[in-house]
Coordinates of C-alpha atoms in Angstrom, one line a residue:
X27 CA 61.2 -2.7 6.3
X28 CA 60.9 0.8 8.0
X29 CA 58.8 2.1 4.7
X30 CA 56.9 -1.1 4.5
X31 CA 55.8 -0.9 8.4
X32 CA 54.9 2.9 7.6
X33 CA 52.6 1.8 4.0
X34 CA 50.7 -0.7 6.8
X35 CA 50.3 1.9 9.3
X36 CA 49.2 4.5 6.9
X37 CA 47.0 2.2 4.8
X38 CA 45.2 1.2 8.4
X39 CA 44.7 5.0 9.6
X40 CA 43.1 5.1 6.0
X41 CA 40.7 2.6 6.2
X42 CA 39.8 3.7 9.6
X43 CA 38.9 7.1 8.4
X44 CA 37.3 6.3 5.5
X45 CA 35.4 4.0 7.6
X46 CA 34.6 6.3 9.5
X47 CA 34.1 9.4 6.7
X48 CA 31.2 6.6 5.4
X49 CA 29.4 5.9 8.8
X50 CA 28.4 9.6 8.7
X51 CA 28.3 11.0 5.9
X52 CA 25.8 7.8 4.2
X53 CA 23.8 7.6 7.6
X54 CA 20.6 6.3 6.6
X55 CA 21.2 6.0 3.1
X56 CA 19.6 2.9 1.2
X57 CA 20.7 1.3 -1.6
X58 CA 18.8 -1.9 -3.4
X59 CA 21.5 -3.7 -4.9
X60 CA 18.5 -6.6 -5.8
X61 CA 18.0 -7.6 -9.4
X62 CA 14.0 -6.8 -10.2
X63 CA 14.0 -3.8 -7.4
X64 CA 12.2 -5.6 -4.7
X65 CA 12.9 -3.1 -2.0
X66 CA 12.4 0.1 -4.1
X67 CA 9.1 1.9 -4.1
X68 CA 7.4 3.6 -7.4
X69 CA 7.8 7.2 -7.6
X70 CA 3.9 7.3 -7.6
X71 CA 4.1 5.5 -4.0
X72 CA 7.3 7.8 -3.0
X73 CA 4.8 10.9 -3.6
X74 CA 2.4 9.7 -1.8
X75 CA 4.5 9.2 1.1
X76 CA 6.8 12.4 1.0
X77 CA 3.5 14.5 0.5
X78 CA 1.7 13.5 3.8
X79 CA 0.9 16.9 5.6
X80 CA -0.3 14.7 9.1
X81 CA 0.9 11.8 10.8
X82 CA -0.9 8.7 9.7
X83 CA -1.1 5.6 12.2
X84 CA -0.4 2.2 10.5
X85 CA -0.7 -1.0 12.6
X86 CA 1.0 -4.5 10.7
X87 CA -0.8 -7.3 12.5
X88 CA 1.0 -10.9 12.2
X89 CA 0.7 -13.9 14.1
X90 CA 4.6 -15.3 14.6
X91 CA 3.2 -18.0 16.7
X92 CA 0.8 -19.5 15.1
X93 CA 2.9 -19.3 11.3
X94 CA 5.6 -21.0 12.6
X95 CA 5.4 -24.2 10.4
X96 CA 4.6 -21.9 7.5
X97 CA 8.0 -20.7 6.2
X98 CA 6.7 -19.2 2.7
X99 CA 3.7 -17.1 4.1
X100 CA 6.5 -15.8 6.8
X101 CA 8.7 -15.3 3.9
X102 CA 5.9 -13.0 2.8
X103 CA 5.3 -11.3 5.8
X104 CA 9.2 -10.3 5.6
X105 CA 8.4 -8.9 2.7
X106 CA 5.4 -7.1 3.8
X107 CA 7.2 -5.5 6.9
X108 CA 10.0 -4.4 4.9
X109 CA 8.0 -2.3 2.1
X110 CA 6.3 -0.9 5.3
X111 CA 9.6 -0.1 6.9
X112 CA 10.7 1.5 3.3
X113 CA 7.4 3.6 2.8
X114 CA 8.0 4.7 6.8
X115 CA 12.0 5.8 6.3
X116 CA 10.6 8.1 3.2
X117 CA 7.4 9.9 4.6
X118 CA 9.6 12.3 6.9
X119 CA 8.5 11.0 10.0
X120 CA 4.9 11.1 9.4
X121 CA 4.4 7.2 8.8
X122 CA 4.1 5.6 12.2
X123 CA 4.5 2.3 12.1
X124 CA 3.8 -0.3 14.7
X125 CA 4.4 -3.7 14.4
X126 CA 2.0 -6.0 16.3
X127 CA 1.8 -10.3 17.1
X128 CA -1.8 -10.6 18.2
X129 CA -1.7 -13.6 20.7
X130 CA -4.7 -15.7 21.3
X131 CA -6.7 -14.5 24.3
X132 CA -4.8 -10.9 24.1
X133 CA -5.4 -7.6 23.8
X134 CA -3.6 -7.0 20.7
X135 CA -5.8 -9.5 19.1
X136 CA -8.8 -7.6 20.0
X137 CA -7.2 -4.7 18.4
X138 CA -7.2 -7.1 15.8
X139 CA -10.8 -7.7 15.4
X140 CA -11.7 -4.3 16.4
X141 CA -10.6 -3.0 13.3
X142 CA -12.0 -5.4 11.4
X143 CA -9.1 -8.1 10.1
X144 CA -9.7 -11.2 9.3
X145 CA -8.4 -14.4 10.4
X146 CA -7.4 -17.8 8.9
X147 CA -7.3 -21.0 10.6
X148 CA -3.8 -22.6 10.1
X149 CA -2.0 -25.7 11.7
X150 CA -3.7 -29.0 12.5
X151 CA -4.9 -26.7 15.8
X152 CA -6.6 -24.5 13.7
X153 CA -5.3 -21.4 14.9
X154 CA -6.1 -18.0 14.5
X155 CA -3.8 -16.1 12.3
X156 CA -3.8 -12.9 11.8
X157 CA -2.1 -11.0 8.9
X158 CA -3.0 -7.8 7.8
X159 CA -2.8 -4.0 8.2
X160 CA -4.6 -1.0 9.8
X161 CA -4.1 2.6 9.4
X162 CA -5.7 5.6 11.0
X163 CA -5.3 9.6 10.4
X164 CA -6.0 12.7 12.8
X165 CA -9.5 12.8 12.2
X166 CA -10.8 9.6 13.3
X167 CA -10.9 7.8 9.7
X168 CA -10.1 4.2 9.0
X169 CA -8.9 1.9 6.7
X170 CA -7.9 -2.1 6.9
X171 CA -6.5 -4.4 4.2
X172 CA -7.7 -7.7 6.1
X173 CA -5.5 -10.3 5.2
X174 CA -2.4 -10.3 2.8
X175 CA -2.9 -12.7 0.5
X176 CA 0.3 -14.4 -1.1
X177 CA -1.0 -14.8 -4.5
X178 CA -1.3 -10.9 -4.7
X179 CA 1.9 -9.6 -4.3
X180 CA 2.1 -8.2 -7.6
X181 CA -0.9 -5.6 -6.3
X182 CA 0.8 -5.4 -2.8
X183 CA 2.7 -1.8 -2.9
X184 CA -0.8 -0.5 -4.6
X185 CA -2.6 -1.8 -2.3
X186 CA -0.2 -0.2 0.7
X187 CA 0.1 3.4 -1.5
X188 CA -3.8 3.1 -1.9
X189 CA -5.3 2.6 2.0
X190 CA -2.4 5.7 2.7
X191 CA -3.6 8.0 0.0
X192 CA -7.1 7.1 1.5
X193 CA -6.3 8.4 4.9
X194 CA -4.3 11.9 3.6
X195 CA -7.0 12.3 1.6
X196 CA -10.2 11.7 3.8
X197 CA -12.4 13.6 1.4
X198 CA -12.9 12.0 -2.1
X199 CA -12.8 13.8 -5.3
X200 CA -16.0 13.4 -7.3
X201 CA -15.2 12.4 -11.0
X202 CA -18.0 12.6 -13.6
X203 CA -18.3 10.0 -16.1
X204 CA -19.9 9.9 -19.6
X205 CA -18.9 7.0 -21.2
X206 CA -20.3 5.5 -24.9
X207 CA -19.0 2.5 -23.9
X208 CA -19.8 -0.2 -21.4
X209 CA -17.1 0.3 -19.1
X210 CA -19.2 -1.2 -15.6
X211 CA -19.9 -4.3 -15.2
X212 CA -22.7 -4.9 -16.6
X213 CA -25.7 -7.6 -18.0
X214 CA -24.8 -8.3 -21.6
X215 CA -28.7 -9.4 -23.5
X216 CA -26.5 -10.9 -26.3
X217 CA -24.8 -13.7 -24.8
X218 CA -27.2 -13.8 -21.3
X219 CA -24.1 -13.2 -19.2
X220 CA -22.3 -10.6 -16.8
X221 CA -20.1 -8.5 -18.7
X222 CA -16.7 -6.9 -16.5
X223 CA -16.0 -4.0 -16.3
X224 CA -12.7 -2.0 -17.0
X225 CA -10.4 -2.3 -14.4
X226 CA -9.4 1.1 -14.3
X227 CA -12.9 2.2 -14.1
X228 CA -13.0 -0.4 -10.9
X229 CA -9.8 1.1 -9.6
X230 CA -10.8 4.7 -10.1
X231 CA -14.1 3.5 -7.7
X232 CA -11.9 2.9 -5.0
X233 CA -10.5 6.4 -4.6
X234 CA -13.0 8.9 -5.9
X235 CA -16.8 9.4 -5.8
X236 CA -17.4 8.5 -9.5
X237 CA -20.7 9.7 -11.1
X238 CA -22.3 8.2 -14.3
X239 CA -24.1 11.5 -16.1
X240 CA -26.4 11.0 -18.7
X241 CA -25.2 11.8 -22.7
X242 CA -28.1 14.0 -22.7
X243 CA -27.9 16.8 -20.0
X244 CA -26.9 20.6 -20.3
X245 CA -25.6 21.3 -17.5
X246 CA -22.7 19.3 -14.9
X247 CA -22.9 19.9 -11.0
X248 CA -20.8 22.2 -9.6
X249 CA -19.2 19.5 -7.3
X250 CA -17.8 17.8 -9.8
X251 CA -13.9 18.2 -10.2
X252 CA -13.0 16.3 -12.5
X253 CA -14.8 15.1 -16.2
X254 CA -14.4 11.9 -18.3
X255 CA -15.4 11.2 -21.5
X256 CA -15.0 8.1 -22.9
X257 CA -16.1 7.8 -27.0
X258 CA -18.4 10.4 -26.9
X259 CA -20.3 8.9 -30.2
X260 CA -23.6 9.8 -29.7
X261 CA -23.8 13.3 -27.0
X262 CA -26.6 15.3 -27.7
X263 CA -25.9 19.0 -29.5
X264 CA -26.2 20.6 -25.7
X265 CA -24.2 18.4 -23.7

């Protein structure tokens, strides 16, 4: 009895300390035990964030009042506010996140329209809800993504890793573009309809200056960092 009153004691002084041992030594450690990764970032995303040289301002607007009979799209705005909070914990302190509930007739809802998000009407009230995000840098510049919409999650963390590489980096790279190919949306003679465009050409839009140069040129500006050629079939002998 003596020696099985001593195992208990010792075995509780263990747990205790190992308790304890874990409490500091995995402070603010993360772990996503979920099956398809939902609270892990891409390493892309993850650079982006651990790169950031000055504090960038990012302001998550939803309405808790007025989704309150909307369990999915709060469901999504969980979501939402946790990939911010993930992006936030890995930037080194220079996301800061707020999180804001514009109220009808307040002044967080003029924020609101001040930077440009939209609305939607919801409920048999039609209210206002608001659900969308807002990020300034150092040097005055701005960026919104105006509503989150459900059906895009799949585009969500590029969306979020896109408007924040857009305020780090306030000056766009120019990218020239000679392209054989029609990679622009464009009119097609042949069947009397739009054409699309590549989507990575659309993509590549959103976060560079992109030039379209002639196949017949000798010479390529100076501002120009970076080239692209795509099936260069029919360049003349000088370019």
């Amino acid at each position: 009895k003596t020696y099985g009153a001593a195992a208990l004691l010792a075995l509780a002084v263990l747990f205790i300390g190992v308790t304890i041992l874990i409490t500091f030594a995995l402070r603010g450690a993360r772990f996503d035990l979920t099956e398809s990764q939902l609270y892990s970032i891409a390493p892309g995303t993850q650079r982006i964030v651990s790169s950031l040289k000055e504090p960038i301002n990012l302001y998550f607007f939803f309405s808790q009042e007025a989704s309150s009979q909307s369990p999915p799209l709060r469901a999504y705005a969980q979501r939402v506010r946790e990939l911010l909070e993930e992006m936030a914990q890995r930037s080194n302190g220079k996301l800061r996140l707020s999180i804001v509930d514009p109220k009808p007739f307040s002044e967080d809802e003029d924020r609101a329209a001040e930077f440009g998000l939209a609305s939607a009407p919801i409920g048999a009230r039609g209210e206002s809800l608001y659900f969308g995000l807002a990020g300034t840098n150092s040097t005055d510049g701005r960026e919104v993504i105006e509503f989150f919409q459900p059906d895009k999650e799949e585009f969500l963390e590029y969306d979020i890793a896109s408007l924040i590489h857009r305020l780090s980096n306030p000056k766009r790279p120019v990218v020239g573009l000679i392209a054989g190919l029609p990679v622009d949306a464009s009119f097609d003679q042949m069947t009397g309809r739009m054409r699309e465009g590549w989507a990575s050409i659309a993509q590549l839009r959103e976060l560079a200056e992109v030039r379209t140069l002639s196949g017949e040129l000798d010479t390529i500006a100076a501002d120009v960092d970076s080239l692209i050629v795509i099936h260069p079939k029919d360049l003349g002998p000088k370019t």
